[in-house]
mmCIF file of C-alpha atoms in Angstrom:
data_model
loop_
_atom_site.group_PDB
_atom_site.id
_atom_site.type_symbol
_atom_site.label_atom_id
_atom_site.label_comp_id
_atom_site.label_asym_id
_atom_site.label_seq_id
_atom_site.Cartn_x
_atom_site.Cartn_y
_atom_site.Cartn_z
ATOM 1 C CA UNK A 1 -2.410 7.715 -21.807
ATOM 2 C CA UNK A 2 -1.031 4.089 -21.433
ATOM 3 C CA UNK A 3 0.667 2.640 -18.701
ATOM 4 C CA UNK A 4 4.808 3.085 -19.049
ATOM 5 C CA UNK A 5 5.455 -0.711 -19.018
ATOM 6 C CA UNK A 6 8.156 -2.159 -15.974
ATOM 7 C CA UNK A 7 10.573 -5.274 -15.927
ATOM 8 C CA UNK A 8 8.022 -5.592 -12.545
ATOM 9 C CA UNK A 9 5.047 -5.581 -14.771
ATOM 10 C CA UNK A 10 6.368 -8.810 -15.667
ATOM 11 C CA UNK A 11 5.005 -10.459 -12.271
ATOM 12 C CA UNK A 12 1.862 -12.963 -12.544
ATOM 13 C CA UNK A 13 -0.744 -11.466 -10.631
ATOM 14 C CA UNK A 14 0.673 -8.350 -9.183
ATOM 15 C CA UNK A 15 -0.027 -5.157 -9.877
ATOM 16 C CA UNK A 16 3.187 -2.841 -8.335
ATOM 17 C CA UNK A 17 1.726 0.321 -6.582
ATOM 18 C CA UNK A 18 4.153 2.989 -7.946
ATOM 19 C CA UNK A 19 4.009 6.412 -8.780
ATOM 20 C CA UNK A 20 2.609 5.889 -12.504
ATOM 21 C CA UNK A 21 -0.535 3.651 -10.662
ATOM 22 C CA UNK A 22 -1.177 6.330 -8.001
ATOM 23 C CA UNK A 23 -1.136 9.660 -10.005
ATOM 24 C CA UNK A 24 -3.908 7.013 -12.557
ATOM 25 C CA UNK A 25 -5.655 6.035 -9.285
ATOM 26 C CA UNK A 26 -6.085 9.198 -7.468
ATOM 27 C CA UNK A 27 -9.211 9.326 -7.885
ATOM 28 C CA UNK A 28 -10.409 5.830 -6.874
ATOM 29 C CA UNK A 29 -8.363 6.091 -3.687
ATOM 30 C CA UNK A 30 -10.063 9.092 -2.819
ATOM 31 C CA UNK A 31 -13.243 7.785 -3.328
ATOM 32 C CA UNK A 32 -12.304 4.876 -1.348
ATOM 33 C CA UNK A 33 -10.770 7.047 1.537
ATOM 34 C CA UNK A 34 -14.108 8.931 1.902
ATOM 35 C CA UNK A 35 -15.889 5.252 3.033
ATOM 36 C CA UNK A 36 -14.176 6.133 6.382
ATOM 37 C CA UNK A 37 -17.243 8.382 7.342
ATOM 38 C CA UNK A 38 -20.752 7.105 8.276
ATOM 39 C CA UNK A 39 -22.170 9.312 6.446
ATOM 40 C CA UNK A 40 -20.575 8.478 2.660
ATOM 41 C CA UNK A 41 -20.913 5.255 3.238
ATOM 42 C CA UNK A 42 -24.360 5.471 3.529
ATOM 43 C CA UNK A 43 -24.264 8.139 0.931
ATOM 44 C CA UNK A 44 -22.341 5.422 -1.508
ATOM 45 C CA UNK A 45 -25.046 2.444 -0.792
ATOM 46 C CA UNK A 46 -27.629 4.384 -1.473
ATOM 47 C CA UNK A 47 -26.512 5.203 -4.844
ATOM 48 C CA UNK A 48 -23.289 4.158 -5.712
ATOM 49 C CA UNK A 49 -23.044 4.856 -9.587
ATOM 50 C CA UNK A 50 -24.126 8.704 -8.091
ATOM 51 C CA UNK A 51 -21.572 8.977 -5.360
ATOM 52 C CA UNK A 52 -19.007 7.775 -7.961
ATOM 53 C CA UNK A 53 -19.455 11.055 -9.861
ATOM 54 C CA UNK A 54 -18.110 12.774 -7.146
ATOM 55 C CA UNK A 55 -14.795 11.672 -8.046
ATOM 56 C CA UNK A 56 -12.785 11.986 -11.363
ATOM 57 C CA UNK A 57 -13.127 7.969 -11.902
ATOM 58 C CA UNK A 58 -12.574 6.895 -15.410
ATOM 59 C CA UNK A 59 -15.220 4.534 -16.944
ATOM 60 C CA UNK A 60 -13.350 1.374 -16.575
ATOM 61 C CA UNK A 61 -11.958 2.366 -12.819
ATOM 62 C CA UNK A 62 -16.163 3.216 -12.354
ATOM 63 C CA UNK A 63 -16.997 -0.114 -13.390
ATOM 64 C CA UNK A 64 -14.375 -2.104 -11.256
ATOM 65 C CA UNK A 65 -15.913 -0.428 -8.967
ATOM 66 C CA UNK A 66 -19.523 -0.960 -9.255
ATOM 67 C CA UNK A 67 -18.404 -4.798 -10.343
ATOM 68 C CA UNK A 68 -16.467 -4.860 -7.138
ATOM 69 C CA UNK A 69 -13.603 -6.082 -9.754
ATOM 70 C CA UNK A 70 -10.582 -5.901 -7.275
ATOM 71 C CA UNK A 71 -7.697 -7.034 -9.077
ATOM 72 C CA UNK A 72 -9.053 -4.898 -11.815
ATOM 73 C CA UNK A 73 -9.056 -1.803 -9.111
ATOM 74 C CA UNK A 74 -5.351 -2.414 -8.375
ATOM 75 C CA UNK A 75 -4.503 -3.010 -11.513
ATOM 76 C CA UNK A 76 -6.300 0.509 -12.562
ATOM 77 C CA UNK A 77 -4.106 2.541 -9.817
ATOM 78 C CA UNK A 78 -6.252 1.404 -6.779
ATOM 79 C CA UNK A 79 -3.943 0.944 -3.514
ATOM 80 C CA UNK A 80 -5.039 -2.393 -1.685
ATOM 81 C CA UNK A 81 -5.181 -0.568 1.577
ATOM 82 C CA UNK A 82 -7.316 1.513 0.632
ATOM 83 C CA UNK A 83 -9.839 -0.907 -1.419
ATOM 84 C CA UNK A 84 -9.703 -2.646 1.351
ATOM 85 C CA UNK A 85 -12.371 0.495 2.776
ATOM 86 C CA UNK A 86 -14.612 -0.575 -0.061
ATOM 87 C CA UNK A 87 -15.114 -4.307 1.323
ATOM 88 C CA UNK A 88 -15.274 -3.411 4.335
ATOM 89 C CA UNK A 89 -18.356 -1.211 3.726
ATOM 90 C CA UNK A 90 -19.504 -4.120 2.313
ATOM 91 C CA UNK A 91 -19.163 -5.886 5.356
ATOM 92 C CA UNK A 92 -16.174 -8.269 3.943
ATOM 93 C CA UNK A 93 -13.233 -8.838 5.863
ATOM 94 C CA UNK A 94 -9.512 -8.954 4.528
ATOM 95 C CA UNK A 95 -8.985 -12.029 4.444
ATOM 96 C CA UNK A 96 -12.267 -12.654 2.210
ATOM 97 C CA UNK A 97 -10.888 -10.009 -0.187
ATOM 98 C CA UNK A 98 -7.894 -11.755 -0.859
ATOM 99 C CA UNK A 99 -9.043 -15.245 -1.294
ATOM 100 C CA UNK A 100 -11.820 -13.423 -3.792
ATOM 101 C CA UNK A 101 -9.058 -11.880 -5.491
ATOM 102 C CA UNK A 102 -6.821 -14.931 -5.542
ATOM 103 C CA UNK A 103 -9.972 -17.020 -6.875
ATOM 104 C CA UNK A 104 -9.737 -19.366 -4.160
ATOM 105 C CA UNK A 105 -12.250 -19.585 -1.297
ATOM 106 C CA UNK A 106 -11.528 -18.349 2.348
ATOM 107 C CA UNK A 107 -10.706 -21.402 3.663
ATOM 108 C CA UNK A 108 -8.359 -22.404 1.454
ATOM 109 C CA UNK A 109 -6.791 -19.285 0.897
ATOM 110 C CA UNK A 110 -6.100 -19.194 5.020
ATOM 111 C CA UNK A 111 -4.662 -22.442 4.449
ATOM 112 C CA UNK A 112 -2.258 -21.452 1.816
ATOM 113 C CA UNK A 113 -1.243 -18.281 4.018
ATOM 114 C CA UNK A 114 -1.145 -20.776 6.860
ATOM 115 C CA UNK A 115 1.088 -23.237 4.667
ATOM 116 C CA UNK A 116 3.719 -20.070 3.519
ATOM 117 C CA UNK A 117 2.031 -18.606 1.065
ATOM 118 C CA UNK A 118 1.827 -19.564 -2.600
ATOM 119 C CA UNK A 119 5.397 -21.208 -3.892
ATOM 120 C CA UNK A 120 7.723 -18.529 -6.076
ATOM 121 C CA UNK A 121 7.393 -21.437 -8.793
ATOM 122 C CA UNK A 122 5.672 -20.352 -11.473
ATOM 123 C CA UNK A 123 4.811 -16.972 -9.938
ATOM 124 C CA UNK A 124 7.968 -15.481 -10.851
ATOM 125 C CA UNK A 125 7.332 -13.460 -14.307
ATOM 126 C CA UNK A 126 4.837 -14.482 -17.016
ATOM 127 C CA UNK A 127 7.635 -14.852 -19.929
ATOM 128 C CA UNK A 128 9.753 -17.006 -17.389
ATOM 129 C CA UNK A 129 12.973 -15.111 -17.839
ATOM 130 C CA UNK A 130 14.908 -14.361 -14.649
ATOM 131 C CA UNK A 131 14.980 -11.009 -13.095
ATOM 132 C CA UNK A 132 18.329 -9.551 -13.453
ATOM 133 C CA UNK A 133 20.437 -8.958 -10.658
ATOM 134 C CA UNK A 134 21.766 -4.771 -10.738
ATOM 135 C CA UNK A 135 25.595 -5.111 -10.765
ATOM 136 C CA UNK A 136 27.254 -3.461 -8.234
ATOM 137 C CA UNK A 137 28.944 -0.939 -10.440
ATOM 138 C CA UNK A 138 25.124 0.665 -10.741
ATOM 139 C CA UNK A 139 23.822 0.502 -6.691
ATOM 140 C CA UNK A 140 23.851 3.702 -4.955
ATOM 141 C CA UNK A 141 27.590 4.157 -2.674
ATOM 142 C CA UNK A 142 26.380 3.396 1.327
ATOM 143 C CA UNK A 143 26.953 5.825 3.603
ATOM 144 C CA UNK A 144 29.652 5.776 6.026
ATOM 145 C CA UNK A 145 28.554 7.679 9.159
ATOM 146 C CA UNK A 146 30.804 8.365 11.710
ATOM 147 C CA UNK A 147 29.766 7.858 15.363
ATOM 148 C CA UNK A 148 29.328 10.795 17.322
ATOM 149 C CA UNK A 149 31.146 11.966 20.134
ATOM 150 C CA UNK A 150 29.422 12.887 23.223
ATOM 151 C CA UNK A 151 30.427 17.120 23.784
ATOM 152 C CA UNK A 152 32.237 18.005 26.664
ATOM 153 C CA UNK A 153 29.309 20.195 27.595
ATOM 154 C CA UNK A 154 26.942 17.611 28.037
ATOM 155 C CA UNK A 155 29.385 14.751 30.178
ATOM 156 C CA UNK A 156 30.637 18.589 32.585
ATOM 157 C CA UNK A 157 26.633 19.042 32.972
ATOM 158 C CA UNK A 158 26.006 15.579 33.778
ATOM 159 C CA UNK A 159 28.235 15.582 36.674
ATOM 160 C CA UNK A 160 28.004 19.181 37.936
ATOM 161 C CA UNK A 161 24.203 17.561 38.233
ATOM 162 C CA UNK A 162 25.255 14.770 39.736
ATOM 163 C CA UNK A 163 27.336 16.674 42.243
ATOM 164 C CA UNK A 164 24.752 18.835 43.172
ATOM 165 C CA UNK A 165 21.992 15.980 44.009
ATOM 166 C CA UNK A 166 24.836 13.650 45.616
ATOM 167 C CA UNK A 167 26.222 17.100 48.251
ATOM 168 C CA UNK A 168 21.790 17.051 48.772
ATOM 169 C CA UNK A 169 21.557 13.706 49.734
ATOM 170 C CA UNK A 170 24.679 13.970 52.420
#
């Protein structure tokens, strides 16, 4: 079944984690979530195209996989967070992840994070058209809560308590 497209589909280099992606990338998640025990992770390196059955991967989501293919993991319903399992059993930290995934090296991708991050320039959509704004007609109406009063109860308690430790202490 193809992917329902977004007006945030539109966004160079991101892949949006919504409900669509995680219902398509239960399965690599789960696979990814069962790296937290010794014993699948040893399990996976042992023979990772075998350990992969164990989940309902679909051919493409195995091969991102096996590739280590991150952006095409995300982009295939994988959550970062959870990827992020993956390199670590690979012994990779985040920050090497990302710069792989950004194509730059470690060094310079620190520097870039270091620097602000990448400039909104150019990163905004692929077709350069500007997101549109919802009006205010369509926004959800905010709440107006009222503050609560403190019972009677609770201030008569509070004293009678008060009372009691003050006529101790005398």
């Amino acid at each position: 079944m193809a992917r329902t497209q977004q007006d945030y589909d539109d966004i160079p280099g991101t892949f949006v984690f919504d409900a669509e992606r995680s219902r398509q990338g239960f399965g690599i998640n789960m696979f990814c979530m069962s790296l937290m025990k010794d014993e699948n992770r040893k399990a996976f390196k042992a023979n990772e195209a075998e350990y992969l059955k164990k989940f309902r991967l679909t051919p493409e989501q195995t091969e991102a996989v096996l590739k280590r293919d991150y952006n095409r993991m995300l982009e295939l319903g994988g959550n970062i967070y959870f990827t992020a399992k993956l390199g670590a059993t690979d012994g990779h930290s985040f920050q090497h992840l990302a710069a792989v995934m950004t194509g730059a090296s470690q060094q310079d991708y620190a520097a870039m994070m270091l620097g602000g991050g990448r400039s909104v320039e150019g990163n905004r959509s692929r077709s350069g058209k500007p997101v549109k704004a919802k009006s205010a007609s369509t926004s959800k109406p905010k709440l107006k809560l009222k503050p609560r009063l403190k019972s009677k109860s609770k201030s008569k308690s509070k004293s009678k308590s008060q009372s009691k430790s003050s006529a101790k202490r005398k």
